[in-house]
Amino acid sequence: MSILNILSRTKLYWGLIAIFLIGVLGSPISSKGNNIFLSYGNLLDVLRQVSTTGLIATGMTAVIITGGIDLSVGSLMAICTVVCAMLLTVPGVTPAVVLGVPTVAVVALCLGILVTRFIFLNIEKSRAGSQATHDIRLDSVRGLVTPGIVGVVLCSLVLWFLLPQVGSKFGVLGVLLVAPCVGLLFGALNGFIIVAGRLQPFIVTLAMMVTALGIARLTAGQNNAVLPVYTGSNATADFEILRSLVFGVIPMPGLFFLGAILIYGAVLRFTPFGRYVYAIGGNEEAARLSGIAAGRVKIATYAVSGLLAGVAAVLYVAQYRQGKPDAGAGLELDAIAAVVIGGTSLMGGRGSLIGTFCGVLIFGLLSNILQLHNINSNLQLVLKGMIIIGTVLVQERNAVDFLFYLRLVFAPLWGGQAHKETTAAKRPSKETPSLNLGGNKK
Amino acid sequence: MKRRELLKLAAVTAALLTTTALLASGNAYAQDKKWKIGFSQVTTIEPWRAQFNKDILAEAAKHPEVELIVTDGEDKTEKQVADVENLIRQEVDALLVSPKESAGLTGVVQQAIDAKIPVFVLDRNVETKDYTQFVGGDNKLIGRAAGEYAVELLGGKGKAAGNVVEIWGGMGTQPAHDRHDGFHEFTGKEPGIKYLLDQQSGDWKQDQAYNIMATALRNNEKIDLVYGHNDPMAYGAYLAAKDAGREKDIKFIGIDGLPNEGVTLVNNGELTATFTYVTPGAEGLRQAIKFLNGEKVEKTITLPTEKITKENAAQILKDNGL
């Protein structure tokens, strides 16, 4: 394997390193002679700024690997910020309580049932291995009764914790529990409709995006109220912990982002579930025929996507000290861009969370560099768009083909005939489309 | 295969070198300026904000000792917070912020204050009192002026009567509430005035106001006055009335009075009146420079309003070179 091959295989990291080097070398110097880009504070800023998009992109990656897409994450985050802010600041039975508490109960119930069934299934498997097939006690409990009981117990435990808080303001712990659960429920609903209705993920999550925006506005009351958690509540003081530096090194939102990448990355890489996700993205029919419960796996990816949107919402409320119905507007597109820059294919089946991590950082560092140089914000948008296209061209290994086509298109301008069919046949591309772009057939 | 890879590598290296060179050359300029002032704007795609930027840039051009950096928050709290963080890292000598929302920007303004940067809050306030100065118009004052004039248009104090359509800005923004409250301090005392809509928000936008007004026109035989929380919304309502052929029976009042917008509309006879909401751009920058030069500044500066009707509109347009 040549050095160039290695370089080509690791281009994502090189991309990240390159953009970092550009930042360092081209950074403005402060009046005290410090390199502003490289300053500790600036890098912390970047990590904190990308963490919300990063969490969303983390959930999005798995969804995209299965060949789907989740457009609703921005709105789901908006609902969760509203619920969070309302629970923290408004005492009494508010729309947020009506929405949040039953949701947590439902989620707890489902989780209880799922986990218990999983455990009993495994016990049954191991017993089968040891020939103890006629265990009556196990027979009676592995169905729905015992898991149901366990679920109900878990559910009542959660309610026992939450219900006393209804009527007063919820603490940070309660909010941390409620917001992700709301996200999880809506995400699972997305997945369920897609799977059960056999519908396109695009249209289902688009519909959910609109629905969720409406629910967020209804919950917030009035038309689009901003719910500040800054004044007149202890919530802010409690929430300081979510804005603080962990061990004085990493900002808490960044830690959540890194944690999500590591945990979900390990799940995708090392567990059967992760293998199923890739298999479904590669060929859903084949995956189903080989015994994978494709529907359940897909529902799970959407549910996790919603869950992470909920976590992002908590961090949003902590950072910006408010919740509002237009909180995550446009976030889904940023997340998709980061995922794609990170090498995940929108066709599904290919991609990784490490890639997404690099993609998110590349995007964040890029914004930071452009902003530090005070480049016109409209020009920034143009540059960002072009860089997305450029990166994806390199990612998809099509950059050379692209240049080749470009040459074909412009060939007539400088005298036509430059390329013959033979050149086209030697083209390095694997699947050469037989496009006649003019110039070579005169 | 090899050649292709080499080509790629060469292209990437070339791109890297150019970008670095470009970025490095970019910050060689303007080192001799005395003061570096950062201004974080919410958005540029809104006429009043565009005028705001124009005003502050025009004022900056008058001060050769000042380097002004203007950032665009793209109407997102997250982006604006990131912008301000960036300006803090660039160690600006003074920071001007016009927040999207009070709560969302409070944290980062506090951060700037902690970094010993004087902070000038423009137009919308933040929820801390440690900033250097607040410069902005008083929306309540303007609402009062609009309310007083509305009562006059509808028949005068104590006798005013008519059906009023009020189109709100955003329900979540303080300016909309202030413009509403000020207006109702006058119109609320008149038993003859009836309000047709219950808190309809046009989100400061002309197209949404058009739709609200179109519905209102269909549902109501008689409308006497429209109060839009800004000129584009008042104009949107005017267009809806015009399309229904009823614009002659209705008076339209807007707020903001930008030369190329509200004032022109009043001059054309499309709006009855508008009330200027001066952008704090020029005054804010003047105050910041004053402060940097060691002078004392007041904690709050309230910018005055002016009533613009058919009588003075033409003159104002002439003064602005339009």
Short mmCIF file of C-alpha atoms in Angstrom, two decimals, chain A residues 2 4-5 7-8 11 18-19 21-23 25-32 34 36 39-46 48-49 77 222-231 243 316 319-322 324 326-331 334 367-375 377-378 380-381 384 394 397-401 403 428, chain B residues 1-9 11-12 15-17 19-27 29 31 36 44-45 67 69-79 81-91 93 100-108 110-111 126-128 168-173 177 199-203:
data_model
loop_
_atom_site.label_atom_id
_atom_site.label_comp_id
_atom_site.label_asym_id
_atom_site.label_seq_id
_atom_site.Cartn_x
_atom_site.Cartn_y
_atom_site.Cartn_z
CA SER A 2 1.51 3.26 -1.08
CA LEU A 4 -0.80 8.03 -1.28
CA ASN A 5 -3.26 5.25 -0.64
CA LEU A 7 -3.41 9.46 2.63
CA SER A 8 -6.48 8.86 0.55
CA LYS A 11 -8.45 12.04 4.04
CA ALA A 18 -5.69 20.95 7.15
CA ILE A 19 -8.49 23.22 8.28
CA LEU A 21 -3.55 24.39 10.16
CA ILE A 22 -5.22 27.01 7.98
CA GLY A 23 -6.79 28.39 11.14
CA LEU A 25 -1.37 29.91 10.23
CA GLY A 26 -3.92 32.41 9.01
CA SER A 27 -5.18 33.46 12.42
CA PRO A 28 -5.32 37.11 13.31
CA ILE A 29 -2.95 38.12 16.08
CA SER A 30 -4.36 39.93 19.08
CA SER A 31 -2.98 43.19 20.34
CA LYS A 32 -0.98 41.29 22.96
CA ASN A 34 -1.40 35.99 20.90
CA ILE A 36 -6.41 34.26 18.54
CA SER A 39 -6.19 30.54 22.08
CA TYR A 40 -7.70 28.16 24.61
CA GLY A 41 -10.84 30.25 24.95
CA ASN A 42 -11.51 30.26 21.23
CA LEU A 43 -11.18 26.51 20.88
CA LEU A 44 -13.51 26.06 23.85
CA ASP A 45 -15.98 28.39 22.13
CA VAL A 46 -15.87 26.23 19.02
CA ARG A 48 -19.38 24.57 22.79
CA GLN A 49 -20.87 26.10 19.67
CA MET A 77 -35.58 20.23 19.85
CA GLN A 222 -49.40 32.94 22.54
CA ASN A 223 -47.90 32.87 19.08
CA ASN A 224 -44.21 32.29 19.60
CA ALA A 225 -43.33 33.29 23.11
CA VAL A 226 -39.77 33.22 24.32
CA LEU A 227 -39.55 31.66 27.77
CA PRO A 228 -36.52 33.07 29.53
CA VAL A 229 -35.09 31.02 32.37
CA TYR A 230 -32.77 33.80 33.39
CA THR A 231 -34.67 36.08 35.71
CA ARG A 243 -22.62 25.48 31.25
CA TYR A 316 -29.66 24.81 24.55
CA GLN A 319 -26.52 27.83 27.28
CA TYR A 320 -28.93 30.41 25.96
CA ARG A 321 -31.08 30.55 29.09
CA GLN A 322 -34.34 30.36 27.23
CA LYS A 324 -38.60 28.98 22.31
CA ASP A 326 -38.05 28.49 16.76
CA ALA A 327 -35.01 27.25 18.67
CA GLY A 328 -33.82 24.57 16.26
CA ALA A 329 -34.91 26.19 13.01
CA GLY A 330 -32.66 25.07 10.16
CA LEU A 331 -30.63 22.85 12.45
CA ASP A 334 -26.67 21.90 9.27
CA SER A 367 -17.32 29.13 10.63
CA ASN A 368 -14.98 30.20 13.39
CA ILE A 369 -12.11 31.03 11.01
CA LEU A 370 -14.33 32.99 8.64
CA GLN A 371 -15.86 34.86 11.55
CA LEU A 372 -12.48 35.67 13.11
CA HIS A 373 -11.49 37.27 9.82
CA ASN A 374 -14.73 39.24 9.75
CA ILE A 375 -15.58 38.06 6.29
CA SER A 377 -21.58 37.10 6.38
CA ASN A 378 -23.27 36.64 3.01
CA GLN A 380 -19.49 33.26 4.37
CA LEU A 381 -22.64 31.45 3.29
CA LYS A 384 -19.59 27.36 3.18
CA VAL A 394 -13.50 14.53 -2.57
CA ARG A 397 -13.89 10.03 -4.82
CA ASN A 398 -15.45 11.78 -7.76
CA ALA A 399 -13.35 14.93 -7.82
CA VAL A 400 -11.26 13.73 -10.74
CA ASP A 401 -14.31 12.61 -12.69
CA LEU A 403 -12.78 17.78 -13.41
CA PRO A 428 -10.89 6.16 -13.91
CA MET B 1 -4.15 5.47 -10.28
CA LYS B 2 -0.92 6.95 -8.98
CA ARG B 3 -1.21 9.96 -11.23
CA ARG B 4 -4.74 10.58 -10.08
CA GLU B 5 -3.72 10.52 -6.45
CA LEU B 6 -0.80 12.83 -7.14
CA LEU B 7 -3.13 15.22 -8.92
CA LYS B 8 -5.43 15.20 -5.94
CA LEU B 9 -2.60 15.80 -3.50
CA ALA B 11 -4.70 20.23 -5.81
CA VAL B 12 -5.25 19.99 -2.07
CA ALA B 15 -5.74 25.03 -2.18
CA LEU B 16 -4.27 24.98 1.33
CA LEU B 17 -1.46 27.35 0.44
CA THR B 19 -6.26 29.90 1.55
CA THR B 20 -3.56 30.38 4.14
CA ALA B 21 -1.93 33.11 2.11
CA LEU B 22 -5.28 34.84 1.58
CA LEU B 23 -6.22 34.65 5.24
CA ALA B 24 -2.78 35.77 6.37
CA SER B 25 -2.77 38.76 4.03
CA GLY B 26 -6.27 39.68 5.15
CA ASN B 27 -5.30 40.82 8.62
CA TYR B 29 -4.44 45.93 7.12
CA GLN B 31 -3.26 47.79 12.30
CA LYS B 36 -11.32 48.31 17.34
CA THR B 44 -29.57 42.23 7.70
CA ILE B 45 -32.63 41.03 5.83
CA GLU B 67 -12.07 50.12 12.92
CA ILE B 69 -16.41 45.11 12.68
CA VAL B 70 -20.05 44.30 11.89
CA THR B 71 -21.29 40.73 12.28
CA ASP B 72 -24.60 39.26 11.09
CA GLY B 73 -26.45 36.91 13.43
CA GLU B 74 -28.63 35.55 10.62
CA ASP B 75 -31.64 35.99 12.89
CA LYS B 76 -30.55 33.09 15.11
CA THR B 77 -29.73 33.39 18.78
CA GLU B 78 -27.06 30.69 18.50
CA LYS B 79 -25.30 32.50 15.68
CA VAL B 81 -24.01 34.39 20.63
CA ALA B 82 -21.19 32.82 18.60
CA ASP B 83 -20.59 36.18 16.92
CA VAL B 84 -20.24 37.97 20.23
CA GLU B 85 -17.95 35.24 21.56
CA ASN B 86 -15.80 35.73 18.48
CA LEU B 87 -15.64 39.47 19.00
CA ILE B 88 -14.58 38.93 22.61
CA ARG B 89 -11.78 36.64 21.40
CA GLN B 90 -10.69 39.32 18.97
CA GLU B 91 -10.21 41.60 21.98
CA ASP B 93 -12.00 47.74 22.63
CA LYS B 100 -32.28 39.24 19.06
CA GLU B 101 -33.81 38.38 22.41
CA SER B 102 -33.02 39.64 25.85
CA ALA B 103 -32.72 36.28 27.58
CA GLY B 104 -30.67 34.57 24.89
CA LEU B 105 -27.95 37.21 24.74
CA THR B 106 -27.69 37.98 28.45
CA GLY B 107 -25.16 35.26 29.18
CA VAL B 108 -22.70 36.26 26.51
CA GLN B 110 -22.17 39.12 30.89
CA GLN B 111 -19.15 37.24 29.54
CA VAL B 126 -30.55 42.44 28.14
CA GLU B 127 -31.40 41.10 31.57
CA THR B 128 -28.40 42.42 33.41
CA TRP B 168 -49.01 42.83 15.97
CA GLY B 169 -45.31 42.35 15.35
CA GLY B 170 -44.24 39.20 17.16
CA MET B 171 -46.02 38.06 20.29
CA GLY B 172 -42.69 37.12 21.87
CA THR B 173 -40.96 40.45 21.39
CA HIS B 177 -46.03 44.67 23.45
CA GLN B 199 -53.88 39.60 18.94
CA GLN B 200 -53.08 38.66 15.35
CA SER B 201 -49.34 38.57 14.69
CA GLY B 202 -47.91 39.42 11.29
CA ASP B 203 -44.40 38.70 12.56
#
